[in-house]
Amino acid sequence: MKTQHYIQGSWIDGKGEGTPILDSVTGEHFTNVTTEGIDVPEVLQYGRSKGGALRKMTFQERGLMLKKLAFHLQKHKRSFYDVSFKTGATKIDSWVDIEGGFGNLFSNASLRKLFPNQPYHVEGDPIDLSRGGRFMAHHIMVPRQGVAVHINAFNFPVWGMLEKCAVNWMAGMPAVVLPAPQSAYLTEAVVKVIIDSGILPEGALQLISGTKRDILDTVESQDVVTFTGSAATGRKLKTHPRLIEESVPFTMEADSLNASILGEDATPGTPEFDLFIKEVRNEMTTKCGQKCTAIRRIIVPENLIEDVQISLGKALDKVTYGDPRLKEVRMGTLIDRKQLEAVKNSVNEIAKSADIVYGDFETGKAVGADFEKGAFMKPILLRENDPLANETAHVTEAFGPVSTLMPYKNLEDAIELSRMGKGSLVSSITTNDDKIAKEYTVNAATHHGRILVLNRESAKQSTGHGSPLPNLIHGGPGRAGGGEEMGGMRGIKHYLQRCAIQGSPTTLTEITGIYQPNADYKEAEKHPFAYHWEDIQPGMSLKTHNRTITDTDIVNFGNLTWDHFYAHTDITSLDGSIFEQRTAHGYFIISAAAGLFVYPNKGPVAANYGLEEIRFLRPLYHNDTIHVRLTCKEKVDREQKGQELPSGIVKWFVEVFDTNVTDGKIPETEAEEKEALVCIATILTMVQKKQTTFTEITDEVFENSIAKLEENQKPAWGEMSPQHMVEHLETSYRIASGEIQDFEIATPEKYLDDTRATLWNYKKMPKNYNFPLYKEGELFELKHSSLNEAKEKLKESRKEYIEFFKRNPNATLKNAVFGELTKYEWGLLERKHLNHHFSQFELL
């Protein structure tokens, strides 16, 4: 058996026998890995040629794709755990790898809300390059047209792939993943589920299971390369001639000598001391110490080193190791016995100046397994008494359950010791003294990619020293590789090409899809609030009528809000201020502006969604006259949530003008408007989307559809005859009118809200759904003598339903699937239900 590759749209075996891969626990041979016969240039070019599908998707579409994929993978997670045990990982270790990987998909999916509703990103604020405001610049970021090549380490075969791919997919870039051969079989298992799902566009993911030494020989300038692994290997890759020649972006995340510091205040008996011991023990033993973020250097006050050594030894005594499938086992194995030898060599190197104070390499007793056959190792603690003079523990990493204890005299020494690792992914300090925390963090931050401060307040919710998070950067300076992964939007931008664009505001509005100040307005034919979300476009604008602000307005607003700031109430106190007369409240100005531009009639605008920014440029006084310019600035897509109709968010640019500047006339020129501008704001509204999925069920549509139905008509799906369908609809109407209510709601209470929410979306009902009031798998018995009689009874039942709600508009009646429904919700159900069955018989 061989671990397979997924390239160019197919699963293939590599040529030759390859390298045997053994079960880390039992030592049994169960697969081989070979990458012979793979044409790397063709694989990379295939990804580039297929990348257009991802690039064309909007950020919202990519985000929803990731979310869908994450949910899909969760359904298969048990099978991944079974495979993961072969790597020597315990269930907790596997949870970090497998479900931590899924978490990256979910987290990056949520970032779609921070990007425009288009395939590319508009970064930062517009830049005015001219005094007149007619020449400007902005930055856009577009998906790179290459492939992301991910060379991953053996310790996290699932998380290592998904934490990177989630980001490049979100950016619109395909990936070629190369997991380390020792655990590529677990990556393969996950990729098979991903490919079978059909959720990703073809070419978005290719898998080369193992090492391919020529992978960088044909990369191009539009590609991106990431590497996770040893610092030595990373440095070699980083200087590859092709990367330099093509200026290929390269991100390196290397194993590092991460340090954890115990604060001087964290003495035995304090919560912080206990937290420190627990954290170090966890970081030494999780994944059998095979973590790039594991604690390798334990830096403690010299007067506490004996206490720490004793307490840590007792904590390590409680660590059971053996078959990771067993609940009582806390620590599994190294990835293989070759890694065991590498760890031994590193420990022996550190031990040239340090002492081994806990553990050894002698044969031990593994719970439920043969110590000699698996890659088992007991935890080892070393102690370096002169860490400022001896650097071995600062430069040599034993990639296993190994750490070195070292003392410090004062906080300056601790900071210096942490720096001696020459750059790490993460450091931590355990202290309840925020001054110590600040001093350490500010002075050590130059040498660490992330710093965790742990104390009694944060402990219960802390994610821990060794847990990289999708919304935080993962990387570090120096030995750690000098790169950054993840980090929320920062990570996505790594796969986008930034480009400065210059032009007129009107042109840049069209390019960016975001209205730029001073761009030409697109005068709306009707009030902008009368349009559905799809029909509103950036630049669509409305100029309002005038309103004069009176002295009474100002006084009344102050009394209403209790805002009695002197400029609004005490005109005898204006000397020395910026105000000349009684001044209108800023929030009255924006409220008055809303009164001018708000559309009073019920329409697609569902709600005020918020206020993003507001600036008052100069005061307005009583008897000043204003008018408002309302312009669509940007549209942001939004998923349908709960019991509300599908909608999107529209950002409106609000400009308030003082018409007194032009002698009471509405400004006509750009210069006049600029001089008259007194306030700007960005408000957000929730705007309903058009319903285009269903035919609205009017009386005419209903009558015409029923009239088309004939006795011998065959359904497009399902087994119902025309008469069965008609009688089913009749029953539904009789339930809706209250005539039939002697049944129990079939949907469990905890699912009812989510089930009822499906009435509000614009998605079609599922085909072949079994109505819970009928016997499953059986057609109900017909009660009318003919189809024509059934049609007449259906018409009667619909009239009774309509009349019932005319008489009882506030009534709620239960439905077997959706629970208690209002009149409006019954209307939503009628539209969906009739569209479903009328389409089943092709009547619409």
Coordinates of N, CA and C in Angstrom, one line a residue, residues 378-487:
K378 N 10.7 8.9 27.5 CA 10.3 9.5 28.7 C 10.6 11.0 28.7
P379 N 9.9 11.8 29.4 CA 10.2 13.2 29.5 C 11.6 13.4 30.1
I380 N 12.3 14.4 29.7 CA 13.7 14.7 30.2 C 13.8 16.2 30.5
L381 N 14.2 16.4 31.7 CA 14.4 17.8 32.2 C 15.9 18.0 32.5
L382 N 16.5 19.0 31.9 CA 17.9 19.3 32.1 C 18.0 20.6 32.9
R383 N 19.2 20.8 33.5 CA 19.4 22.0 34.3 C 20.7 22.7 34.0
E384 N 20.6 23.9 33.4 CA 21.8 24.7 33.1 C 22.0 25.7 34.2
N385 N 23.1 25.6 35.0 CA 23.3 26.5 36.1 C 23.9 27.8 35.7
D386 N 24.6 27.8 34.6 CA 25.2 29.1 34.2 C 24.8 29.4 32.7
P387 N 23.5 29.8 32.6 CA 23.0 30.0 31.2 C 23.5 31.2 30.5
L388 N 24.0 32.2 31.2 CA 24.6 33.3 30.5 C 25.9 33.0 29.9
A389 N 26.7 32.1 30.5 CA 28.0 31.7 30.0 C 27.9 30.5 29.0
N390 N 27.0 29.6 29.2 CA 26.9 28.4 28.3 C 25.7 28.6 27.4
E391 N 26.0 28.5 26.1 CA 24.9 28.8 25.1 C 24.3 27.6 24.5
T392 N 24.8 26.4 24.8 CA 24.3 25.2 24.1 C 22.8 25.1 24.2
A393 N 22.2 25.3 25.4 CA 20.8 25.1 25.6 C 20.0 26.2 24.9
H394 N 20.7 27.3 24.5 CA 20.0 28.4 23.8 C 20.0 28.2 22.2
V395 N 20.9 27.2 21.8 CA 21.0 27.0 20.3 C 20.7 25.6 19.9
T396 N 20.6 24.7 20.8 CA 20.4 23.3 20.4 C 19.0 22.9 20.8
E397 N 18.2 22.4 19.9 CA 16.8 22.0 20.2 C 16.7 20.5 20.1
A398 N 16.2 19.9 21.2 CA 15.8 18.5 21.2 C 14.3 18.5 21.0
F399 N 13.9 18.0 19.8 CA 12.5 18.1 19.4 C 11.7 16.9 19.9
G400 N 11.5 17.0 21.2 CA 10.7 15.9 21.9 C 10.4 16.4 23.3
P401 N 10.0 15.5 24.2 CA 9.6 16.0 25.5 C 10.8 16.4 26.4
V402 N 11.4 17.4 26.0 CA 12.7 17.8 26.6 C 12.7 19.3 26.8
S403 N 13.1 19.8 28.0 CA 13.3 21.2 28.3 C 14.4 21.4 29.3
T404 N 14.9 22.6 29.3 CA 16.1 22.9 30.1 C 15.7 24.0 31.1
L405 N 16.0 23.7 32.4 CA 15.7 24.7 33.5 C 17.0 25.5 33.7
M406 N 16.8 26.9 33.9 CA 17.9 27.8 34.1 C 17.5 28.9 35.0
P407 N 18.4 29.4 35.8 CA 18.1 30.5 36.8 C 18.4 31.9 36.2
Y408 N 17.7 32.9 36.8 CA 18.1 34.3 36.5 C 18.2 35.0 37.8
K409 N 19.0 36.1 37.9 CA 19.2 36.9 39.1 C 18.2 38.0 39.2
N410 N 17.9 38.7 38.1 CA 16.9 39.7 38.0 C 16.2 39.7 36.7
L411 N 15.2 40.6 36.5 CA 14.4 40.6 35.3 C 15.3 40.9 34.1
E412 N 16.3 41.8 34.2 CA 17.2 42.1 33.1 C 17.8 40.8 32.6
D413 N 18.3 40.0 33.5 CA 18.9 38.7 33.2 C 17.9 37.8 32.4
A414 N 16.7 37.8 32.9 CA 15.7 36.9 32.3 C 15.4 37.4 30.9
I415 N 15.3 38.7 30.7 CA 15.1 39.2 29.3 C 16.3 38.8 28.4
E416 N 17.5 39.0 28.9 CA 18.7 38.6 28.1 C 18.7 37.1 27.8
L417 N 18.4 36.3 28.8 CA 18.3 34.9 28.5 C 17.3 34.5 27.4
S418 N 16.1 35.2 27.5 CA 15.1 34.9 26.5 C 15.6 35.3 25.1
R419 N 16.4 36.3 25.0 CA 16.9 36.8 23.7 C 18.0 35.9 23.2
M420 N 18.7 35.1 24.1 CA 19.8 34.3 23.6 C 19.4 33.1 22.7
G421 N 18.1 32.9 22.6 CA 17.6 31.9 21.7 C 17.6 32.4 20.3
K422 N 18.0 33.7 20.1 CA 18.1 34.3 18.8 C 16.9 34.3 17.9
G423 N 15.8 34.5 18.6 CA 14.5 34.6 17.9 C 13.6 33.3 18.1
S424 N 12.4 33.6 18.6 CA 11.5 32.4 18.8 C 10.1 32.7 18.4
L425 N 9.3 31.7 18.2 CA 7.9 31.8 17.8 C 7.1 32.4 19.0
V426 N 7.4 32.0 20.2 CA 6.6 32.4 21.3 C 7.4 32.4 22.6
S427 N 7.1 33.3 23.5 CA 7.6 33.3 24.9 C 6.4 33.6 25.8
S428 N 6.6 33.2 27.0 CA 5.6 33.5 28.0 C 6.2 33.9 29.3
I429 N 5.4 34.6 30.1 CA 5.8 35.0 31.5 C 4.6 34.8 32.4
T430 N 4.9 34.1 33.5 CA 3.8 33.9 34.5 C 4.0 34.8 35.7
T431 N 3.2 35.8 35.8 CA 3.3 36.7 36.9 C 2.0 37.4 37.2
N432 N 1.8 37.8 38.4 CA 0.6 38.5 38.8 C 0.9 40.0 39.0
D433 N 2.1 40.4 38.6 CA 2.6 41.8 38.8 C 2.6 42.4 37.4
D434 N 1.7 43.3 37.1 CA 1.6 43.8 35.7 C 2.8 44.7 35.4
K435 N 3.5 45.2 36.3 CA 4.7 46.0 36.0 C 5.8 45.1 35.5
I436 N 5.9 43.9 36.2 CA 6.9 42.9 35.7 C 6.5 42.5 34.3
A437 N 5.2 42.2 34.1 CA 4.7 41.8 32.8 C 5.0 42.8 31.7
K438 N 4.8 44.1 32.0 CA 5.1 45.1 31.0 C 6.6 45.2 30.7
E439 N 7.4 45.2 31.8 CA 8.9 45.3 31.6 C 9.4 44.2 30.7
Y440 N 8.9 43.0 31.0 CA 9.4 41.9 30.2 C 8.9 42.0 28.8
T441 N 7.6 42.2 28.6 CA 7.0 42.2 27.3 C 7.7 43.2 26.3
V442 N 7.8 44.5 26.8 CA 8.3 45.6 26.0 C 9.7 45.3 25.6
N443 N 10.5 44.7 26.5 CA 12.0 44.6 26.2 C 12.3 43.3 25.5
A444 N 11.4 42.3 25.6 CA 11.7 41.0 25.0 C 11.0 40.8 23.7
A445 N 10.0 41.7 23.3 CA 9.2 41.6 22.1 C 10.0 41.6 20.8
T446 N 11.2 42.2 20.9 CA 12.1 42.2 19.6 C 12.5 40.8 19.2
H447 N 12.4 39.9 20.1 CA 13.0 38.5 19.8 C 11.9 37.4 19.8
H448 N 10.7 37.8 19.9 CA 9.6 36.8 19.9 C 8.4 37.2 19.1
G449 N 7.8 36.2 18.4 CA 6.7 36.5 17.6 C 5.4 36.7 18.4
R450 N 5.3 36.1 19.5 CA 4.1 36.2 20.4 C 4.6 36.1 21.8
I451 N 3.9 36.8 22.7 CA 4.2 36.7 24.1 C 2.9 36.5 24.9
L452 N 2.9 35.5 25.7 CA 1.7 35.2 26.6 C 2.0 35.6 28.0
V453 N 1.1 36.4 28.6 CA 1.2 36.7 30.0 C 0.1 35.9 30.7
L454 N 0.6 35.1 31.6 CA -0.3 34.1 32.3 C -0.4 34.5 33.8
N455 N -1.6 34.6 34.3 CA -1.8 34.8 35.7 C -3.2 34.3 36.1
R456 N -3.5 34.4 37.4 CA -4.8 33.8 37.9 C -6.0 34.4 37.2
E457 N -6.0 35.6 36.7 CA -7.1 36.2 36.1 C -7.4 35.6 34.7
S458 N -6.4 35.4 34.0 CA -6.5 34.9 32.6 C -6.5 33.4 32.4
A459 N -6.1 32.7 33.5 CA -5.8 31.3 33.4 C -6.9 30.4 32.9
K460 N -8.1 30.7 33.4 CA -9.3 29.8 33.0 C -9.6 29.9 31.5
Q461 N -9.3 31.0 30.9 CA -9.7 31.2 29.5 C -8.5 31.3 28.6
S462 N -7.3 31.2 29.2 CA -6.1 31.3 28.4 C -5.9 30.1 27.4
T463 N -5.5 30.3 26.2 CA -5.3 29.3 25.2 C -4.0 28.6 25.4
G464 N -3.1 29.2 26.2 CA -1.8 28.5 26.6 C -0.7 29.0 25.8
H465 N 0.5 28.7 26.3 CA 1.8 29.1 25.7 C 1.9 28.6 24.2
G466 N 1.5 27.4 24.0 CA 1.9 26.7 22.7 C 0.8 26.8 21.7
S467 N -0.2 27.6 21.9 CA -1.4 27.6 20.9 C -1.4 28.8 20.0
P468 N -0.9 28.6 18.8 CA -1.1 29.7 17.8 C -2.6 29.9 17.4
L469 N -3.0 31.1 17.2 CA -4.4 31.3 16.9 C -4.6 32.0 15.6
P470 N -5.6 31.6 14.8 CA -5.8 32.1 13.5 C -5.8 33.6 13.3
N471 N -6.3 34.4 14.3 CA -6.4 35.8 14.2 C -5.1 36.5 14.8
L472 N -4.1 35.7 15.2 CA -2.8 36.3 15.6 C -1.7 35.8 14.7
I473 N -0.7 36.6 14.6 CA 0.4 36.2 13.7 C 1.1 34.9 14.3
H474 N 1.6 34.1 13.5 CA 2.3 32.9 13.9 C 3.7 32.9 13.1
G475 N 4.7 33.2 13.9 CA 6.0 33.3 13.3 C 6.9 34.1 14.2
G476 N 8.1 34.3 13.9 CA 9.0 35.0 14.8 C 10.3 35.4 14.1
P477 N 11.1 36.3 14.7 CA 12.3 36.8 14.1 C 13.5 35.7 14.2
G478 N 14.6 36.0 13.5 CA 15.8 35.3 13.7 C 15.6 33.8 13.4
R479 N 16.0 33.0 14.4 CA 16.0 31.5 14.2 C 14.6 31.0 13.8
A480 N 13.6 31.7 14.3 CA 12.2 31.3 14.0 C 11.8 31.5 12.6
G481 N 12.6 32.1 11.8 CA 12.4 32.2 10.4 C 12.1 33.5 9.8
G482 N 11.7 34.5 10.7 CA 11.5 35.8 10.2 C 10.2 36.0 9.4
G483 N 9.3 35.0 9.5 CA 8.1 35.1 8.7 C 6.9 35.3 9.6
E484 N 5.7 35.5 9.0 CA 4.4 35.6 9.7 C 3.4 34.8 8.9
E485 N 2.7 33.9 9.6 CA 1.5 33.2 9.1 C 0.3 33.7 9.8
M486 N -0.9 33.3 9.3 CA -2.2 33.6 9.9 C -2.3 35.1 10.2
G487 N -2.7 35.5 11.4 CA -2.8 36.9 11.7 C -4.0 37.6 11.2

